[in-house]
């Protein structure tokens, strides 16, 4: 335990020196007002959505994370990372691009104060296995204990901008451990998560995810006490925040600009849709009176009225006079590209 606390202190100091995440106090009420849009994907209470339709994988779903109760510094850093392109996600990037620095501070303040979710039911045996990895790591395999950075109760470290892990959807936690492990997510300072996650097996990941979930207090099978009794909390490691200068601007400057949507043959229509049409035909569509991606009833009558696929392509190219649907949706796509997008829309609608 002492050793873990020491590690936490040292690593905290190192991260502050390079990332210097600073949270200017945001306005909770302004954040709450702004969060109405976020609820379409993150849930009205910010508890996440375990089965959001994945626009890139027809017929599949993806877990949209819970935000409620998360540390403000971490939330703000993620929004900045999505905005700069340091972290990538086809659903989230477009959302972050529209956020000002003030929006980010306000949204982070709001979600940090919102009540977190309870965990679902968990396999107690699996959670017990995960507990030893979480608390002790695996020296032989070079796996650092999760506790060293995320804390004994997985509350994270707000001053350092490190996330809490409780109150999160298990599928999302699993997906992020896999993403860090494969390098698909790489916005962690000093590769600290990539290094840990790349050493985890699938079995480790399901066990440690189960343990994290069990900390929310709900465990399916006995013996409950043996696996969920929280350890006596370790004293918070003193974080050396005030004394460390914050070269945040430099870190921001170095971040790459968001990449243009790839236009390969296989994903062309989907990626072009995401870049040019998603803002109106995505989850916000009902509010804009636009037909929504993946909703068959929204597209079937239009497809029929247009006389089929080619007719719908022509309609998208011409736009719908008197509505928000400008010619080509206001994009500079070629006719062939609009065709590829319409093929994607039709396929997503199951038509
Ligand atoms: C169209 C769906 C969608 C909308 C709308 C949306 N998000 Fe997200 N958001 C996502 C997805 C999906 C992820 C997870 C990406 C991944 O898997 O890496 C995410 C991730 C995040 C994260 C990182 C969470 C973590 O634990 O690392 C933050 C913070 C976030 N979103 C904030 C917001 C805010 C604030 C809004 C509203 C302004 C918003 N999102 C609107 C889909 C959305
Ligand atoms: C050396 C410090 C360190 C260790 C050890 C560590 N983490 Fe992390 N972890 C981080 C940091 C920092 C982040 C946030 C990176 C960023 O800024 O995006 C993170 C992010 C995560 C996330 C993503 C959270 C989200 O909301 O998207 C998960 C899940 C996670 N860690 C789980 C684990 C598990 C499980 C272990 C142990 C097997 C572990 N971590 C060990 C520092 C650490
Ligand atoms: C600024 C918002 C906006 C954007 C961006 C946008 N659309 Fe639309 N779109 C709409 C609205 C609103 C409608 C419904 C118009 C109506 O009332 O019939 C619509 C309708 C459509 C229709 C149905 C037309 C018909 O004949 O019924 C197609 C096809 C379409 N959009 C394709 C696209 C494509 C492809 C893109 C991206 C290249 C795109 N839209 C971008 C708002 C938008």
XYZ file of C-alpha atoms and ligand atoms in Angstrom:
480
model
C 0.000 0.000 0.000
C 2.764 2.423 0.926
C 4.553 1.581 -2.242
C 1.452 2.201 -4.322
C 0.919 5.574 -2.745
C 4.502 6.510 -3.435
C 4.096 5.488 -7.073
C 0.970 7.575 -7.350
C 2.773 10.617 -6.042
C 5.695 10.208 -8.402
C 3.571 9.570 -11.443
C 1.269 12.449 -10.552
C 4.231 14.763 -10.426
C 5.492 13.526 -13.784
C 2.135 13.975 -15.477
C 1.517 17.409 -14.075
C 4.878 18.429 -15.381
C 4.005 17.410 -18.939
C 0.232 17.821 -19.259
C -0.606 20.464 -16.683
C -4.363 19.990 -16.906
C -5.904 22.977 -15.211
C -9.606 23.269 -14.570
C -10.923 26.762 -14.560
C -14.126 26.613 -12.534
C -17.035 26.132 -14.929
C -20.641 27.237 -14.548
C -22.794 24.237 -13.620
C -26.105 25.763 -14.774
C -24.715 26.845 -18.131
C -23.241 23.357 -18.503
C -26.562 21.743 -17.731
C -28.306 23.821 -20.407
C -25.657 22.908 -22.962
C -25.834 19.209 -22.010
C -29.272 18.734 -23.598
C -27.521 17.832 -26.875
C -25.188 15.359 -25.194
C -28.108 13.435 -23.728
C -29.021 12.079 -27.170
C -26.040 9.749 -26.881
C -24.836 9.883 -23.271
C -28.340 9.505 -21.823
C -30.523 12.188 -20.251
C -28.927 11.599 -16.831
C -25.399 11.202 -18.221
C -25.316 7.535 -17.255
C -24.329 6.417 -20.742
C -25.983 4.173 -23.315
C -24.831 0.536 -23.422
C -26.321 -0.128 -26.866
C -26.116 2.914 -29.128
C -26.459 2.016 -32.853
C -22.943 2.157 -34.307
C -23.119 4.142 -37.566
C -19.870 2.571 -38.782
C -20.934 -1.027 -38.177
C -24.450 -1.657 -39.453
C -26.452 -3.831 -37.100
C -23.906 -3.471 -34.274
C -24.037 -1.320 -31.186
C -21.408 0.508 -29.179
C -21.301 1.654 -25.565
C -21.436 5.432 -25.147
C -19.773 6.233 -21.814
C -21.329 7.565 -18.653
C -20.137 11.097 -17.846
C -22.014 11.746 -14.603
C -19.771 11.836 -11.539
C -16.536 11.793 -13.563
C -13.690 14.122 -12.572
C -14.035 17.560 -14.166
C -10.377 17.821 -15.161
C -10.534 14.520 -17.008
C -13.831 15.376 -18.742
C -12.403 18.679 -19.955
C -9.225 17.027 -21.210
C -11.212 14.465 -23.213
C -13.362 17.145 -24.869
C -10.198 19.072 -25.760
C -8.575 15.897 -27.080
C -11.574 15.082 -29.291
C -11.564 18.667 -30.532
C -7.856 18.680 -31.377
C -7.922 15.181 -32.868
C -5.644 13.707 -30.183
C -8.500 11.291 -29.409
C -10.667 10.100 -32.255
C -14.235 8.869 -32.454
C -16.608 9.282 -35.359
C -19.573 10.004 -33.114
C -17.886 12.264 -30.597
C -15.408 14.297 -32.668
C -18.108 16.285 -34.462
C -19.694 17.123 -31.117
C -16.484 18.442 -29.609
C -15.590 20.587 -32.629
C -18.450 22.954 -31.824
C -17.513 23.481 -28.172
C -15.798 26.670 -27.000
C -13.364 26.666 -24.062
C -16.155 28.071 -21.882
C -18.586 25.343 -23.025
C -15.995 22.710 -22.134
C -15.422 24.128 -18.661
C -19.174 24.446 -18.035
C -20.036 20.961 -19.308
C -17.208 19.424 -17.272
C -18.420 21.233 -14.149
C -21.989 20.083 -14.727
C -21.245 16.406 -15.365
C -18.748 16.252 -12.498
C -21.499 17.277 -10.079
C -24.211 15.013 -11.592
C -24.957 11.821 -9.644
C -23.115 8.758 -10.972
C -24.742 5.454 -11.894
C -24.808 2.207 -9.919
C -22.982 -0.763 -11.388
C -24.901 -3.635 -12.921
C -24.618 -7.175 -11.586
C -21.186 -8.751 -11.549
C -19.712 -12.245 -11.351
C -18.161 -12.367 -7.871
C -15.434 -14.881 -8.748
C -14.295 -12.817 -11.695
C -14.333 -9.645 -9.593
C -12.127 -11.305 -6.965
C -9.570 -12.166 -9.631
C -9.695 -8.636 -10.936
C -9.214 -7.217 -7.462
C -5.736 -8.650 -7.089
C -4.673 -7.268 -10.462
C -6.243 -3.909 -9.699
C -4.577 -3.581 -6.318
C -1.315 -5.419 -6.831
C -0.633 -5.456 -10.560
C 1.538 -8.283 -11.871
C 5.214 -7.703 -11.273
C 6.362 -10.646 -13.398
C 4.515 -9.342 -16.461
C 5.303 -5.702 -15.781
C 1.668 -4.727 -15.180
C 1.494 -1.696 -12.875
C -1.310 -1.819 -10.318
C -4.302 0.166 -11.532
C -4.651 1.474 -8.006
C -1.370 3.359 -8.297
C -2.998 5.857 -10.615
C -6.755 5.371 -10.325
C -6.745 5.179 -6.517
C -7.895 2.462 -4.088
C -11.583 3.199 -4.680
C -11.118 3.933 -8.413
C -12.100 7.562 -7.912
C -9.183 8.732 -10.052
C -7.191 11.864 -9.355
C -8.949 15.080 -10.220
C -5.976 17.417 -9.958
C -3.942 15.263 -12.297
C -6.857 14.866 -14.751
C -6.982 11.084 -14.268
C -10.343 9.412 -14.608
C -12.453 7.697 -12.012
C -13.532 4.275 -13.259
C -16.636 3.534 -11.176
C -20.144 4.323 -12.392
C -19.004 3.439 -15.894
C -20.531 0.946 -18.338
C -18.558 -2.313 -18.293
C -18.618 -2.586 -22.097
C -17.129 0.880 -22.410
C -14.353 0.121 -19.880
C -13.545 -3.076 -21.777
C -13.529 -1.239 -25.111
C -11.148 1.429 -23.792
C -8.725 -1.126 -22.346
C -8.672 -2.829 -25.737
C -8.261 0.511 -27.512
C -5.294 1.527 -25.355
C -3.856 -1.965 -25.729
C -3.973 -1.868 -29.523
C -2.892 1.763 -29.719
C -6.196 2.864 -31.267
C -6.519 5.295 -28.353
C -3.285 7.125 -27.606
C -4.136 10.363 -25.843
C -2.711 9.208 -22.510
C 0.211 11.255 -21.196
C 3.518 9.372 -21.473
C 1.705 6.300 -22.890
C 0.942 5.328 -19.306
C -2.299 3.523 -20.147
C -1.057 2.027 -23.408
C 1.875 0.527 -21.551
C -0.352 -1.116 -18.944
C -3.146 -2.178 -21.292
C -0.849 -3.735 -23.891
C 0.238 -6.250 -21.250
C -3.287 -7.345 -20.335
C -4.876 -10.533 -21.654
C -8.590 -10.718 -22.522
C -9.043 -12.622 -19.253
C -7.330 -9.840 -17.279
C -9.558 -7.276 -18.910
C -12.814 -9.033 -18.099
C -11.667 -9.681 -14.515
C -10.493 -6.162 -13.790
C -13.592 -4.703 -15.443
C -15.762 -6.887 -13.199
C -13.885 -5.731 -10.112
C -14.254 -2.063 -11.069
C -17.968 -2.602 -11.566
C -18.253 -4.404 -8.229
C -17.013 -1.284 -6.460
C -20.339 0.331 -7.276
C -21.784 -2.036 -4.730
C -23.838 -4.520 -6.738
C -22.545 -8.082 -6.924
C -24.594 -10.914 -8.348
C -23.453 -14.010 -6.495
C -22.126 -14.762 -3.009
C -19.797 -14.353 -1.262
C -20.470 -10.667 -1.433
C -18.461 -9.581 1.582
C -15.290 -11.310 0.459
C -15.117 -9.457 -2.815
C -16.750 -6.106 -2.240
C -15.674 -4.972 1.216
C -13.669 -1.866 0.422
C -10.154 -1.732 1.777
C -9.454 0.865 4.379
C -8.898 3.825 2.099
C -5.300 4.793 1.652
C -4.484 8.361 2.512
C -4.695 10.567 -0.563
C -1.271 11.024 -2.008
C -0.288 14.648 -1.689
C -0.529 16.086 -5.164
C 2.041 18.704 -5.982
C -0.306 20.742 -8.123
C 0.276 24.302 -7.029
C 4.023 24.274 -7.352
C 4.206 22.857 -10.854
C 4.016 25.205 -13.794
C 1.470 24.267 -16.451
C 2.755 24.309 -20.015
C -0.702 23.474 -21.321
C -0.477 25.715 -24.340
C 2.573 23.919 -25.694
C 0.871 20.555 -25.365
C -2.183 21.880 -27.199
C -0.170 23.335 -30.035
C 1.505 19.996 -30.675
C -1.786 18.179 -31.083
C -2.535 17.174 -34.676
C -5.490 18.649 -36.517
C -8.424 16.288 -37.003
C -7.849 14.115 -40.052
C -10.083 14.526 -43.073
C -12.627 11.760 -43.485
C -11.085 8.801 -45.299
C -12.764 7.984 -48.593
C -11.797 4.381 -49.218
C -14.215 2.340 -51.295
C -15.369 0.219 -48.371
C -16.130 2.973 -45.887
C -16.496 5.911 -48.283
C -20.233 6.418 -47.932
C -20.184 6.000 -44.182
C -17.267 8.362 -43.649
C -18.669 10.991 -46.023
C -22.018 10.762 -44.282
C -20.286 11.257 -40.960
C -18.387 14.291 -42.172
C -21.122 16.020 -44.179
C -24.572 14.798 -43.197
C -24.353 13.482 -39.631
C -24.906 16.859 -38.002
C -28.514 16.858 -39.247
C -29.247 13.203 -40.061
C -27.651 11.797 -36.868
C -29.307 11.563 -33.448
C -30.420 15.198 -33.597
C -32.491 14.547 -36.742
C -35.936 14.454 -35.088
C -35.365 17.907 -33.597
C -34.478 19.215 -37.067
C -37.297 17.431 -38.899
C -34.694 15.568 -40.918
C -34.922 11.837 -41.645
C -32.639 10.003 -39.201
C -29.890 7.540 -40.131
C -30.840 3.944 -39.386
C -34.576 4.640 -38.988
C -36.401 2.689 -41.673
C -39.741 4.494 -41.336
C -38.018 7.810 -41.956
C -36.546 6.711 -45.268
C -38.921 4.164 -46.792
C -41.618 6.702 -47.874
C -38.987 9.107 -49.245
C -37.279 6.338 -51.194
C -40.609 5.318 -52.666
C -41.672 8.861 -53.512
C -38.347 9.552 -55.230
C -38.818 6.426 -57.339
C -35.855 4.513 -55.917
C -32.194 4.992 -55.194
C -31.313 7.192 -58.187
C -34.257 9.439 -57.484
C -33.175 9.901 -53.887
C -29.638 10.725 -55.055
C -31.073 13.364 -57.386
C -33.150 14.766 -54.551
C -30.121 15.022 -52.264
C -28.177 16.768 -55.034
C -31.017 19.227 -55.654
C -31.838 19.745 -51.986
C -35.331 20.280 -50.609
C -36.418 23.866 -51.184
C -37.646 25.734 -48.148
C -35.988 23.351 -45.657
C -32.568 22.988 -44.026
C -31.702 20.448 -46.745
C -29.546 22.591 -49.042
C -28.322 21.212 -52.380
C -25.920 18.330 -51.518
C -26.607 19.096 -47.866
C -24.420 22.166 -48.214
C -21.349 20.044 -48.919
C -18.916 20.141 -51.862
C -19.245 16.408 -52.541
C -19.288 15.112 -56.120
C -22.439 13.497 -57.508
C -20.763 10.085 -57.221
C -19.923 10.734 -53.574
C -23.505 11.741 -52.844
C -24.469 8.431 -54.463
C -22.148 6.559 -52.091
C -23.672 8.360 -49.112
C -27.209 7.507 -50.250
C -26.189 3.844 -50.614
C -24.962 4.003 -47.015
C -28.203 5.651 -45.852
C -30.307 3.022 -47.626
C -28.252 0.163 -46.227
C -28.417 1.581 -42.693
C -32.183 1.844 -42.973
C -32.335 -1.826 -43.927
C -34.014 -0.980 -47.238
C -23.604 11.341 -31.435
C -23.384 10.768 -30.132
C -22.698 11.654 -29.098
C -23.069 12.920 -28.694
C -24.264 13.737 -29.153
C -22.105 13.303 -27.672
N -21.199 12.305 -27.475
Fe -19.647 12.326 -26.136
N -19.075 10.476 -26.741
C -19.722 9.714 -27.683
C -19.029 8.450 -27.816
C -19.423 7.314 -28.746
C -17.940 8.471 -26.912
C -16.909 7.378 -26.656
C -15.860 7.360 -27.708
C -14.980 6.139 -27.587
O -15.517 5.022 -27.616
O -13.767 6.306 -27.442
C -18.002 9.770 -26.250
C -17.089 10.174 -25.287
C -17.185 11.351 -24.574
C -16.307 11.745 -23.505
C -15.143 10.926 -22.951
C -15.633 10.106 -21.775
C -14.578 9.249 -21.132
O -14.894 8.597 -20.129
O -13.442 9.211 -21.616
C -16.725 12.959 -23.069
C -16.125 13.772 -21.949
C -17.887 13.319 -23.857
N -18.137 12.328 -24.773
C -18.614 14.490 -23.682
C -19.713 14.848 -24.456
C -20.434 16.093 -24.281
C -20.126 17.126 -23.226
C -21.412 16.115 -25.238
C -22.402 17.231 -25.542
C -21.828 18.507 -25.862
C -21.309 14.873 -25.987
N -20.272 14.141 -25.478
C -22.147 14.522 -27.024
C -20.855 10.063 -28.403
C -21.515 11.275 -28.314
C 0.543 5.000 -14.578
C -0.809 5.420 -14.314
C -1.938 4.470 -14.703
C -2.043 3.125 -14.426
C -1.062 2.232 -13.721
C -3.317 2.708 -14.957
N -3.964 3.769 -15.509
Fe -5.761 3.741 -16.437
N -5.541 5.675 -17.010
C -4.504 6.495 -16.624
C -4.686 7.803 -17.221
C -3.791 9.011 -17.034
C -5.864 7.730 -17.993
C -6.501 8.857 -18.832
C -5.740 9.077 -20.111
C -6.292 10.266 -20.889
O -5.981 11.389 -20.510
O -7.061 10.069 -21.821
C -6.381 6.381 -17.841
C -7.541 5.904 -18.430
C -8.104 4.683 -18.153
C -9.379 4.239 -18.666
C -10.299 5.007 -19.598
C -11.344 5.744 -18.791
C -12.385 6.433 -19.637
O -13.342 6.977 -19.056
O -12.268 6.469 -20.860
C -9.592 2.998 -18.148
C -10.809 2.119 -18.369
C -8.456 2.660 -17.311
N -7.569 3.714 -17.350
C -8.310 1.478 -16.610
C -7.143 1.063 -16.001
C -6.929 -0.259 -15.459
C -7.955 -1.361 -15.441
C -5.651 -0.282 -14.995
C -4.896 -1.457 -14.401
C -4.851 -2.678 -15.169
C -5.079 1.038 -15.212
N -6.018 1.814 -15.820
C -3.797 1.417 -14.864
C -3.452 6.152 -15.817
C -3.156 4.873 -15.378
C -28.286 21.361 -42.194
C -28.990 20.102 -42.028
C -28.794 19.036 -43.104
C -27.623 18.558 -43.621
C -26.187 18.994 -43.271
C -27.975 17.513 -44.527
N -29.320 17.352 -44.548
Fe -30.370 16.059 -45.731
N -32.100 16.760 -44.967
C -32.222 17.720 -43.988
C -33.624 17.957 -43.728
C -34.187 18.927 -42.693
C -34.333 17.099 -44.569
C -35.849 16.958 -44.680
C -36.339 17.946 -45.690
C -37.844 17.786 -45.877
O -38.552 18.411 -45.109
O -38.224 16.997 -46.734
C -33.349 16.361 -45.335
C -33.667 15.415 -46.304
C -32.737 14.661 -46.974
C -33.051 13.657 -47.960
C -34.444 13.256 -48.410
C -34.853 14.076 -49.574
C -36.200 13.618 -50.095
O -36.370 13.644 -51.317
O -37.072 13.278 -49.310
C -31.882 13.134 -48.400
C -31.729 12.026 -49.422
C -30.842 13.818 -47.712
N -31.390 14.760 -46.868
C -29.509 13.553 -47.875
C -28.496 14.276 -47.294
C -27.107 14.011 -47.526
C -26.571 12.923 -48.432
C -26.425 14.904 -46.773
C -24.922 15.048 -46.670
C -24.183 15.104 -47.902
C -27.380 15.738 -46.085
N -28.639 15.302 -46.406
C -27.053 16.763 -45.241
C -31.197 18.401 -43.380
C -29.855 18.256 -43.690
